[in-house]
């Protein structure tokens, strides 16, 4: 079975964009975790958080990671919180390579400032809050990653080429 490529990183680092390009370049399936969870739940992530709470949403993510691990041959755009759980990291490592896409807080703010579907940033859409949240998550991202790619100031094609080069 072909291995998976898991893209992790904070929201707005380009996981979805890069996953789309990479899946085409590598002739692999594309799995957009958040989209698949929304589809399965029949409601938005905001609604899942509101109705069932963050813990329930994180459980849904873990189940999905396990399923993807069995399917294989996918480029997976992971939700920003996926690497916070050790069980998710172990499952990703067993079935593929974990690529950490890293961006500066300023870059992330520029990319997500007009977004309304980021429950963790609701009421906190500013560089300071993003920096705080990123710093809290950084050790988990770094510990989970097989590769780290800095995305600031690079085109999607440059980022994909860097990922492919490092995987080879």
PDB file of C-alpha atoms in Angstrom, residues 12-166:
ATOM      1  CA  UNK A  12      -3.912  29.401   7.305  1.00  0.00           C
ATOM      2  CA  UNK A  13      -0.511  27.821   6.598  1.00  0.00           C
ATOM      3  CA  UNK A  14      -1.734  26.535   3.232  1.00  0.00           C
ATOM      4  CA  UNK A  15      -2.542  22.906   4.027  1.00  0.00           C
ATOM      5  CA  UNK A  16      -5.659  22.784   1.807  1.00  0.00           C
ATOM      6  CA  UNK A  17      -4.055  24.620  -1.094  1.00  0.00           C
ATOM      7  CA  UNK A  18      -0.863  22.541  -1.012  1.00  0.00           C
ATOM      8  CA  UNK A  19      -2.789  19.266  -0.558  1.00  0.00           C
ATOM      9  CA  UNK A  20      -4.767  19.941  -3.767  1.00  0.00           C
ATOM     10  CA  UNK A  21      -1.630  20.600  -5.824  1.00  0.00           C
ATOM     11  CA  UNK A  22       0.386  17.771  -4.228  1.00  0.00           C
ATOM     12  CA  UNK A  23      -2.359  15.189  -4.756  1.00  0.00           C
ATOM     13  CA  UNK A  24      -2.398  16.007  -8.494  1.00  0.00           C
ATOM     14  CA  UNK A  25       1.409  16.087  -8.770  1.00  0.00           C
ATOM     15  CA  UNK A  26       1.800  12.759  -6.943  1.00  0.00           C
ATOM     16  CA  UNK A  27      -1.317  11.117  -8.430  1.00  0.00           C
ATOM     17  CA  UNK A  28      -2.766  10.459  -4.960  1.00  0.00           C
ATOM     18  CA  UNK A  29      -6.250  10.884  -3.480  1.00  0.00           C
ATOM     19  CA  UNK A  30      -7.042  14.161  -1.752  1.00  0.00           C
ATOM     20  CA  UNK A  31      -8.514  14.103   1.749  1.00  0.00           C
ATOM     21  CA  UNK A  32      -9.630  17.426   3.172  1.00  0.00           C
ATOM     22  CA  UNK A  33     -10.272  16.412   6.794  1.00  0.00           C
ATOM     23  CA  UNK A  34     -12.470  19.365   7.741  1.00  0.00           C
ATOM     24  CA  UNK A  35     -14.620  18.963   4.610  1.00  0.00           C
ATOM     25  CA  UNK A  36     -15.012  15.232   5.223  1.00  0.00           C
ATOM     26  CA  UNK A  37     -16.012  15.804   8.868  1.00  0.00           C
ATOM     27  CA  UNK A  38     -18.558  18.452   7.837  1.00  0.00           C
ATOM     28  CA  UNK A  39     -19.948  16.021   5.262  1.00  0.00           C
ATOM     29  CA  UNK A  40     -20.159  13.154   7.765  1.00  0.00           C
ATOM     30  CA  UNK A  41     -21.731  15.282  10.510  1.00  0.00           C
ATOM     31  CA  UNK A  42     -24.107  17.083   8.162  1.00  0.00           C
ATOM     32  CA  UNK A  43     -23.239  20.399   9.841  1.00  0.00           C
ATOM     33  CA  UNK A  44     -20.514  23.031   9.893  1.00  0.00           C
ATOM     34  CA  UNK A  45     -17.478  22.825  12.171  1.00  0.00           C
ATOM     35  CA  UNK A  46     -18.811  25.858  14.045  1.00  0.00           C
ATOM     36  CA  UNK A  47     -22.084  23.980  14.593  1.00  0.00           C
ATOM     37  CA  UNK A  48     -20.271  20.790  15.713  1.00  0.00           C
ATOM     38  CA  UNK A  49     -18.288  22.868  18.244  1.00  0.00           C
ATOM     39  CA  UNK A  50     -21.469  24.632  19.455  1.00  0.00           C
ATOM     40  CA  UNK A  51     -23.696  21.564  19.651  1.00  0.00           C
ATOM     41  CA  UNK A  52     -21.266  18.864  20.831  1.00  0.00           C
ATOM     42  CA  UNK A  53     -18.157  20.702  22.012  1.00  0.00           C
ATOM     43  CA  UNK A  54     -14.511  20.658  20.957  1.00  0.00           C
ATOM     44  CA  UNK A  55     -13.782  17.252  22.543  1.00  0.00           C
ATOM     45  CA  UNK A  56     -16.424  15.546  20.364  1.00  0.00           C
ATOM     46  CA  UNK A  57     -14.976  17.218  17.270  1.00  0.00           C
ATOM     47  CA  UNK A  58     -11.463  16.022  18.237  1.00  0.00           C
ATOM     48  CA  UNK A  59     -12.829  12.461  18.643  1.00  0.00           C
ATOM     49  CA  UNK A  60     -14.276  12.690  15.125  1.00  0.00           C
ATOM     50  CA  UNK A  61     -10.841  13.757  13.831  1.00  0.00           C
ATOM     51  CA  UNK A  62      -9.155  10.785  15.523  1.00  0.00           C
ATOM     52  CA  UNK A  63     -11.626   8.318  13.978  1.00  0.00           C
ATOM     53  CA  UNK A  64     -11.063   9.840  10.551  1.00  0.00           C
ATOM     54  CA  UNK A  65      -7.240   9.655  10.882  1.00  0.00           C
ATOM     55  CA  UNK A  66      -7.575   5.925  11.671  1.00  0.00           C
ATOM     56  CA  UNK A  67      -9.766   5.408   8.584  1.00  0.00           C
ATOM     57  CA  UNK A  68      -7.375   7.318   6.309  1.00  0.00           C
ATOM     58  CA  UNK A  69      -4.484   5.240   7.645  1.00  0.00           C
ATOM     59  CA  UNK A  70      -6.200   2.079   6.386  1.00  0.00           C
ATOM     60  CA  UNK A  71      -7.045   3.578   2.967  1.00  0.00           C
ATOM     61  CA  UNK A  72      -3.539   4.822   2.067  1.00  0.00           C
ATOM     62  CA  UNK A  73      -2.255   6.675  -1.008  1.00  0.00           C
ATOM     63  CA  UNK A  74      -3.728  10.010   0.080  1.00  0.00           C
ATOM     64  CA  UNK A  75      -2.527  13.555   0.560  1.00  0.00           C
ATOM     65  CA  UNK A  76      -4.302  14.676   3.721  1.00  0.00           C
ATOM     66  CA  UNK A  77      -4.951  18.257   4.751  1.00  0.00           C
ATOM     67  CA  UNK A  78      -5.280  17.853   8.525  1.00  0.00           C
ATOM     68  CA  UNK A  79      -7.237  20.155  10.802  1.00  0.00           C
ATOM     69  CA  UNK A  80      -4.941  22.440  12.814  1.00  0.00           C
ATOM     70  CA  UNK A  81      -5.630  20.569  16.069  1.00  0.00           C
ATOM     71  CA  UNK A  82      -4.974  17.029  14.797  1.00  0.00           C
ATOM     72  CA  UNK A  83      -1.339  16.811  16.071  1.00  0.00           C
ATOM     73  CA  UNK A  84      -2.411  17.853  19.576  1.00  0.00           C
ATOM     74  CA  UNK A  85      -3.372  14.234  20.263  1.00  0.00           C
ATOM     75  CA  UNK A  86      -0.544  11.707  20.499  1.00  0.00           C
ATOM     76  CA  UNK A  87      -2.805   8.921  19.186  1.00  0.00           C
ATOM     77  CA  UNK A  88      -3.309  10.927  15.963  1.00  0.00           C
ATOM     78  CA  UNK A  89       0.434  11.479  15.566  1.00  0.00           C
ATOM     79  CA  UNK A  90       1.130   7.754  16.007  1.00  0.00           C
ATOM     80  CA  UNK A  91      -1.539   6.847  13.437  1.00  0.00           C
ATOM     81  CA  UNK A  92      -0.169   9.354  10.913  1.00  0.00           C
ATOM     82  CA  UNK A  93       3.405   8.161  11.391  1.00  0.00           C
ATOM     83  CA  UNK A  94       2.378   4.493  10.952  1.00  0.00           C
ATOM     84  CA  UNK A  95       0.676   5.144   7.623  1.00  0.00           C
ATOM     85  CA  UNK A  96       2.714   7.928   6.086  1.00  0.00           C
ATOM     86  CA  UNK A  97       4.925  10.987   6.299  1.00  0.00           C
ATOM     87  CA  UNK A  98       3.980  14.024   8.374  1.00  0.00           C
ATOM     88  CA  UNK A  99       4.835  17.381   6.775  1.00  0.00           C
ATOM     89  CA  UNK A 100       4.634  20.491   8.959  1.00  0.00           C
ATOM     90  CA  UNK A 101       3.777  23.630   6.975  1.00  0.00           C
ATOM     91  CA  UNK A 102       4.988  26.614   8.975  1.00  0.00           C
ATOM     92  CA  UNK A 103       4.129  30.305   8.462  1.00  0.00           C
ATOM     93  CA  UNK A 104       4.626  33.463  10.477  1.00  0.00           C
ATOM     94  CA  UNK A 105       1.716  34.782  12.600  1.00  0.00           C
ATOM     95  CA  UNK A 106       1.524  37.856  10.313  1.00  0.00           C
ATOM     96  CA  UNK A 107       1.222  35.666   7.182  1.00  0.00           C
ATOM     97  CA  UNK A 108      -1.484  33.584   8.864  1.00  0.00           C
ATOM     98  CA  UNK A 109      -3.408  36.684   9.932  1.00  0.00           C
ATOM     99  CA  UNK A 110      -3.320  38.020   6.343  1.00  0.00           C
ATOM    100  CA  UNK A 111      -4.655  34.683   5.050  1.00  0.00           C
ATOM    101  CA  UNK A 112      -7.457  34.144   7.610  1.00  0.00           C
ATOM    102  CA  UNK A 113      -8.544  37.671   8.630  1.00  0.00           C
ATOM    103  CA  UNK A 114     -11.680  37.630   6.451  1.00  0.00           C
ATOM    104  CA  UNK A 115     -12.676  34.080   7.401  1.00  0.00           C
ATOM    105  CA  UNK A 116     -15.728  33.424   9.582  1.00  0.00           C
ATOM    106  CA  UNK A 117     -15.370  29.616   9.880  1.00  0.00           C
ATOM    107  CA  UNK A 118     -12.448  29.513  12.338  1.00  0.00           C
ATOM    108  CA  UNK A 119     -14.106  28.769  15.723  1.00  0.00           C
ATOM    109  CA  UNK A 120     -10.849  29.126  17.676  1.00  0.00           C
ATOM    110  CA  UNK A 121     -10.338  32.679  16.354  1.00  0.00           C
ATOM    111  CA  UNK A 122     -13.886  33.964  16.784  1.00  0.00           C
ATOM    112  CA  UNK A 123     -13.575  37.244  18.667  1.00  0.00           C
ATOM    113  CA  UNK A 124      -9.757  36.962  18.612  1.00  0.00           C
ATOM    114  CA  UNK A 125      -8.836  37.773  15.014  1.00  0.00           C
ATOM    115  CA  UNK A 126      -5.492  39.465  15.641  1.00  0.00           C
ATOM    116  CA  UNK A 127      -1.775  38.744  15.268  1.00  0.00           C
ATOM    117  CA  UNK A 128      -1.167  38.670  19.047  1.00  0.00           C
ATOM    118  CA  UNK A 129      -3.769  35.967  19.694  1.00  0.00           C
ATOM    119  CA  UNK A 130      -2.652  33.947  16.661  1.00  0.00           C
ATOM    120  CA  UNK A 131       0.960  34.159  17.926  1.00  0.00           C
ATOM    121  CA  UNK A 132      -0.085  32.928  21.387  1.00  0.00           C
ATOM    122  CA  UNK A 133      -2.072  29.981  20.002  1.00  0.00           C
ATOM    123  CA  UNK A 134       0.706  29.091  17.552  1.00  0.00           C
ATOM    124  CA  UNK A 135       3.357  29.115  20.276  1.00  0.00           C
ATOM    125  CA  UNK A 136       1.206  26.804  22.414  1.00  0.00           C
ATOM    126  CA  UNK A 137       0.913  24.344  19.513  1.00  0.00           C
ATOM    127  CA  UNK A 138       4.423  24.615  18.039  1.00  0.00           C
ATOM    128  CA  UNK A 139       6.075  21.923  20.243  1.00  0.00           C
ATOM    129  CA  UNK A 140       3.398  19.382  19.228  1.00  0.00           C
ATOM    130  CA  UNK A 141       3.708  20.272  15.538  1.00  0.00           C
ATOM    131  CA  UNK A 142       7.499  20.003  15.665  1.00  0.00           C
ATOM    132  CA  UNK A 143       7.384  16.689  17.553  1.00  0.00           C
ATOM    133  CA  UNK A 144       4.917  15.208  15.029  1.00  0.00           C
ATOM    134  CA  UNK A 145       6.742  16.350  11.894  1.00  0.00           C
ATOM    135  CA  UNK A 146       8.987  14.227   9.712  1.00  0.00           C
ATOM    136  CA  UNK A 147       9.613  17.324   7.554  1.00  0.00           C
ATOM    137  CA  UNK A 148       9.131  21.063   8.113  1.00  0.00           C
ATOM    138  CA  UNK A 149       8.510  23.460   5.232  1.00  0.00           C
ATOM    139  CA  UNK A 150       8.433  27.249   5.715  1.00  0.00           C
ATOM    140  CA  UNK A 151       5.674  28.645   3.465  1.00  0.00           C
ATOM    141  CA  UNK A 152       6.171  32.409   3.905  1.00  0.00           C
ATOM    142  CA  UNK A 153       6.782  34.206   0.614  1.00  0.00           C
ATOM    143  CA  UNK A 154       6.662  31.036  -1.518  1.00  0.00           C
ATOM    144  CA  UNK A 155       4.249  30.105  -4.287  1.00  0.00           C
ATOM    145  CA  UNK A 156       2.180  26.929  -4.028  1.00  0.00           C
ATOM    146  CA  UNK A 157       4.341  25.356  -6.753  1.00  0.00           C
ATOM    147  CA  UNK A 158       7.573  26.203  -4.912  1.00  0.00           C
ATOM    148  CA  UNK A 159       6.172  24.688  -1.708  1.00  0.00           C
ATOM    149  CA  UNK A 160       5.028  21.509  -3.498  1.00  0.00           C
ATOM    150  CA  UNK A 161       8.382  21.128  -5.238  1.00  0.00           C
ATOM    151  CA  UNK A 162      10.132  21.469  -1.862  1.00  0.00           C
ATOM    152  CA  UNK A 163       7.846  18.821  -0.299  1.00  0.00           C
ATOM    153  CA  UNK A 164       8.390  16.388  -3.204  1.00  0.00           C
ATOM    154  CA  UNK A 165      12.169  16.981  -3.201  1.00  0.00           C
ATOM    155  CA  UNK A 166      12.392  16.308   0.536  1.00  0.00           C
TER     156      UNK A 166
END
